[in-house]
Coordinates of C-alpha atoms in Angstrom, one line a residue:
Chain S
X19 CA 110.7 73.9 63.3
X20 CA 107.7 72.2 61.2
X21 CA 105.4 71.2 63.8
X22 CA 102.6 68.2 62.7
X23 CA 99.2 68.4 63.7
X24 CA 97.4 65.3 63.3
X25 CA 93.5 64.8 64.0
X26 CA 91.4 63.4 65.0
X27 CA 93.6 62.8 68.7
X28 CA 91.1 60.3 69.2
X29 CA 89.1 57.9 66.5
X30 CA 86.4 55.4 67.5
X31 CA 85.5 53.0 64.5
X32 CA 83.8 49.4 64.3
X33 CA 85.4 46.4 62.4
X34 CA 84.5 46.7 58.9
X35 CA 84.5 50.2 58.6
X36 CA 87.2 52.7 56.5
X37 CA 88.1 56.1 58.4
X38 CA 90.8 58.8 57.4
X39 CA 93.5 60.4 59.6
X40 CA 94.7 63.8 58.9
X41 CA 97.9 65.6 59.2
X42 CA 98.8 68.7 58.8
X43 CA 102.0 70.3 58.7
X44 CA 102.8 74.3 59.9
X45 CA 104.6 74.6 56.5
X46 CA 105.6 72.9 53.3
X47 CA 107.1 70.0 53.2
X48 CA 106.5 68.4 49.8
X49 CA 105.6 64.9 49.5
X50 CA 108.2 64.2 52.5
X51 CA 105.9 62.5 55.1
X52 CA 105.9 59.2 56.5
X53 CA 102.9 57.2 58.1
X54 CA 103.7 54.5 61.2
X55 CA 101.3 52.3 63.1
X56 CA 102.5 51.7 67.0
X57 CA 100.3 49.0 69.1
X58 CA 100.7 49.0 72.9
X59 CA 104.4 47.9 74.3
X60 CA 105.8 47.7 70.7
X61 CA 108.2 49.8 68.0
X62 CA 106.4 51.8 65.8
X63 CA 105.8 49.9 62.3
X64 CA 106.3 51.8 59.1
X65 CA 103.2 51.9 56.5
X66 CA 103.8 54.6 54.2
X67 CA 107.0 57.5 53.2
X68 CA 107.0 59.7 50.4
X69 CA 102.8 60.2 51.4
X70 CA 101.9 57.4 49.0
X71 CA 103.8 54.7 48.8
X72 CA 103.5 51.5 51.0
X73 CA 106.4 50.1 52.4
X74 CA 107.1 46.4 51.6
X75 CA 104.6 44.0 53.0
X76 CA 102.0 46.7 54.1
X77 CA 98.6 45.7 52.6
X78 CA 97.1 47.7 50.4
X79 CA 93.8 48.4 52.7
X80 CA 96.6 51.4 53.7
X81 CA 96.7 54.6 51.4
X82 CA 98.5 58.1 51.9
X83 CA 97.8 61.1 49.9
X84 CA 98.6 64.8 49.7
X85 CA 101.4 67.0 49.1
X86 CA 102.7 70.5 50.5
X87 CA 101.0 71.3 53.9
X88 CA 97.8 68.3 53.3
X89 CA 97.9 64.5 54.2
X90 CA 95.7 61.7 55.0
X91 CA 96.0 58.1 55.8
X92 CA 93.0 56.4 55.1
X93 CA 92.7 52.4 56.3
X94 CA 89.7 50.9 54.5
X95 CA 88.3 47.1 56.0
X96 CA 88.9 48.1 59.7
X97 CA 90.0 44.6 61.4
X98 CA 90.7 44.3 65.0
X99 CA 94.7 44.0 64.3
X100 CA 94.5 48.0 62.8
X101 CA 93.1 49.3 66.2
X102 CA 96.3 51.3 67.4
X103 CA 97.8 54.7 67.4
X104 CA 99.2 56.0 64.3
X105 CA 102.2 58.8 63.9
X106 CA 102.6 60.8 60.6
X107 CA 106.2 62.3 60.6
X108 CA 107.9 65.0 58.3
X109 CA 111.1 64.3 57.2
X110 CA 111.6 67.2 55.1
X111 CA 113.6 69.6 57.2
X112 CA 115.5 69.3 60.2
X113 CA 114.2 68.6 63.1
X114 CA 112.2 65.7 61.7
X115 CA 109.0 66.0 63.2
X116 CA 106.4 63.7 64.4
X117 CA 102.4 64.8 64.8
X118 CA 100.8 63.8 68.4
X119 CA 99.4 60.6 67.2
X120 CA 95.8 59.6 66.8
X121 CA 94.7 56.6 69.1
X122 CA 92.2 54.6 67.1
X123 CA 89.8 52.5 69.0
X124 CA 87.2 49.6 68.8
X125 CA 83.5 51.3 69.1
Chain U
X9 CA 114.7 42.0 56.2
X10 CA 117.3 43.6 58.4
X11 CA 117.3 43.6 62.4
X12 CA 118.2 45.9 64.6
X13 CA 118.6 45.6 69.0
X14 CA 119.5 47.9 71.3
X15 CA 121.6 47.0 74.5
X16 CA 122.6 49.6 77.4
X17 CA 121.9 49.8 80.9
X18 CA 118.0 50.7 81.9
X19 CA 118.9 53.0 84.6
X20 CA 121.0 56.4 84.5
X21 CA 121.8 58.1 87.4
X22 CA 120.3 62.2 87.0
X23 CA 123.9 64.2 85.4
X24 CA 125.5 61.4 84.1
X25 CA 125.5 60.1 80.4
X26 CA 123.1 58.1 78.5
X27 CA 124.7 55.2 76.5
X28 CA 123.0 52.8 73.9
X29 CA 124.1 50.5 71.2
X30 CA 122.4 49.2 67.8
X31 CA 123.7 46.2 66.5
X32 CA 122.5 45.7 63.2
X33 CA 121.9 41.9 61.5
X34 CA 120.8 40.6 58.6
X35 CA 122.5 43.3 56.5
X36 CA 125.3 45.6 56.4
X37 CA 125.9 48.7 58.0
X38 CA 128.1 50.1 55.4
X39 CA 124.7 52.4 53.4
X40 CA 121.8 53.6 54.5
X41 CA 121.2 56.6 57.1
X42 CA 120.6 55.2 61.0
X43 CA 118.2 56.5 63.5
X44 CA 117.5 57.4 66.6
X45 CA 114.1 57.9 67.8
X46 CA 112.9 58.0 71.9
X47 CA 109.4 57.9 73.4
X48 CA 108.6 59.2 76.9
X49 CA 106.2 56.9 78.8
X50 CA 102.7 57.9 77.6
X51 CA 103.7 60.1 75.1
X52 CA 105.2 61.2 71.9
X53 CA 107.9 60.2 69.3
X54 CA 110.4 62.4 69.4
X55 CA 113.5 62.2 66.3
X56 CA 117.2 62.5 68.2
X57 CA 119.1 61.9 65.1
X58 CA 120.7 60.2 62.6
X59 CA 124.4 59.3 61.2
X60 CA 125.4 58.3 57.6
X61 CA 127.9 55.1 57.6
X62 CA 130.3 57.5 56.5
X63 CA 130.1 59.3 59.6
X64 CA 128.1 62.3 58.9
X65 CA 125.1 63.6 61.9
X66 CA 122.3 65.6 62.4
X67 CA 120.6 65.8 65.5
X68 CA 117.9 67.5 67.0
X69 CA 118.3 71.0 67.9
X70 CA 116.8 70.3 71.6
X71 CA 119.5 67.9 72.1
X72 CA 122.1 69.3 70.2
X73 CA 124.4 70.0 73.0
X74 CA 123.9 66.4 75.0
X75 CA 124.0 64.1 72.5
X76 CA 126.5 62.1 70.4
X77 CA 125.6 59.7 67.6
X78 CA 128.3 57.7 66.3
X79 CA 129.1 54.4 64.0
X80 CA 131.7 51.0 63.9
X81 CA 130.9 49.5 60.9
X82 CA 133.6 46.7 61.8
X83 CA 130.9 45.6 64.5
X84 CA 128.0 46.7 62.0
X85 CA 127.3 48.8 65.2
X86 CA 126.0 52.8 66.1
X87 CA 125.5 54.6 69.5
X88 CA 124.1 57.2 71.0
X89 CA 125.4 59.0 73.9
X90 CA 123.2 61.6 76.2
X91 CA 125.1 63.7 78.4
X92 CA 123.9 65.5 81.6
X93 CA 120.2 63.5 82.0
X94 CA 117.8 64.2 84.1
X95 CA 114.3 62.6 84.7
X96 CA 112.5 64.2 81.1
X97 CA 115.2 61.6 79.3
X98 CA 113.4 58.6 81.0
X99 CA 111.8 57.0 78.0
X100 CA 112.0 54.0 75.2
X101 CA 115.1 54.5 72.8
X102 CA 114.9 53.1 69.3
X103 CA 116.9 52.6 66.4
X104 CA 115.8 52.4 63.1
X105 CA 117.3 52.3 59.9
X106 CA 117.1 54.9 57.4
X107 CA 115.4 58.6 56.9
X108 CA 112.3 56.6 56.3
X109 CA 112.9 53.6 59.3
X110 CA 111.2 51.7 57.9
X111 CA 112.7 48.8 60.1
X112 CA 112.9 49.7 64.1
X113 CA 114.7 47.6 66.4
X114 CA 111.8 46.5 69.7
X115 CA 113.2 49.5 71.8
X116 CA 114.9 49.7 75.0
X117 CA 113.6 51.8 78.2
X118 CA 116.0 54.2 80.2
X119 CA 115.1 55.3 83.5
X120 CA 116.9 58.1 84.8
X121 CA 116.4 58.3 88.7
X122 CA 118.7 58.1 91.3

């Protein structure tokens, strides 16, 4: 099984600011990652697949990159709506595979 | 944009079986992959597994043996079915649609406890 490390766990940002999430898978898997933002007592909300491309209706302050065993999610113009816990998942080979998630919070 | 909602009971007896519906709106059932996703309290997504409108699965091997995913496109419809639970299977079921979900129905919460 591909296991997904994601980090930081934690992030603590201020409004305004850009930070980057990380993700790292135990093996290859192409460009087949996904990106999903989850806020407290909701369903997780899809930003990215394919590690760079946006899913319809996802602003563009949202960008993915890398390939192989390397991503990042990088969220530029930090507003108070983007403080939440985001998921990369794998969905090259089977099990799909999410990372532990990476709570970001308001500094 | 399509919908999706769960429906099934929110509390499963420990041995007995799991049982959740998706009904799918605002769009046909008939393409696309559909999903399965759960999320213990405090923790984790975990994929379950997913069935083509044709029919075809793959599921998780850690559930392999306990769970059923299955489809009715004349109700534009799929379930899941998780045999034997005990208290680790308490958490929040979605469904989603496609490899990518990038649409999730708002998630349902099973308890198992007697």
């Amino acid at each position: 099984d591909i296991q997904m490390t994601q980090s930081p766990s934690s992030l603590s940002a201020s409004v305004g600011d850009r930070v980057t999430i990380t993700c790292r898978a135990s093996q290859g898997i192409s460009n087949y990652l996904a990106w999903f933002q989850q806020k407290p007592g909701k369903a997780p909300k899809s930003l990215i697949y394919a590690a760079s491309s946006l899913q319809s209706g996802v602003p563009s302050k949202f960008s993915g990159s890398g390939s192989g065993t390397d991503f990042t999610l990088t969220i530029s113009s930090l507003q108070p709506e983007d403080f939440a816990t985001y998921y990369c998942q794998q969905y090259n080979s089977y099990p799909y595979s999410f990372g532990q998630g990476t709570k970001l919070e308001i500094k | 944009q399509v919908q999706l909602q769960e429906s099934g009971p929110g509390l499963v007896k420990p041995s007995e079986t799991l049982s959740l519906t998706c009904t799918v709106s605002g769009g046909s059932i008939s393409s696309y992959y559909w999903s399965w996703i759960r999320q213990p309290p405090g923790k984790g997504l975990e994929w379950i597994g997913y069935i083509y409108y044709s029919g075809s699965t793959n599921y998780n091997p850690s559930l392999k043996s306990r769970v059923t995913i299955s489809v009715d496109t004349s109700k534009n419809q799929f379930s899941l079915k998780l045999s034997s639970v005990t208290a680790a299977d308490t958490a929040v079921y979605y469904c989603a649609r496609g490899i990518t979900m990038p649409d999730w129905g708002q998630g349902t919460l099973v308890t198992v406890s007697s």
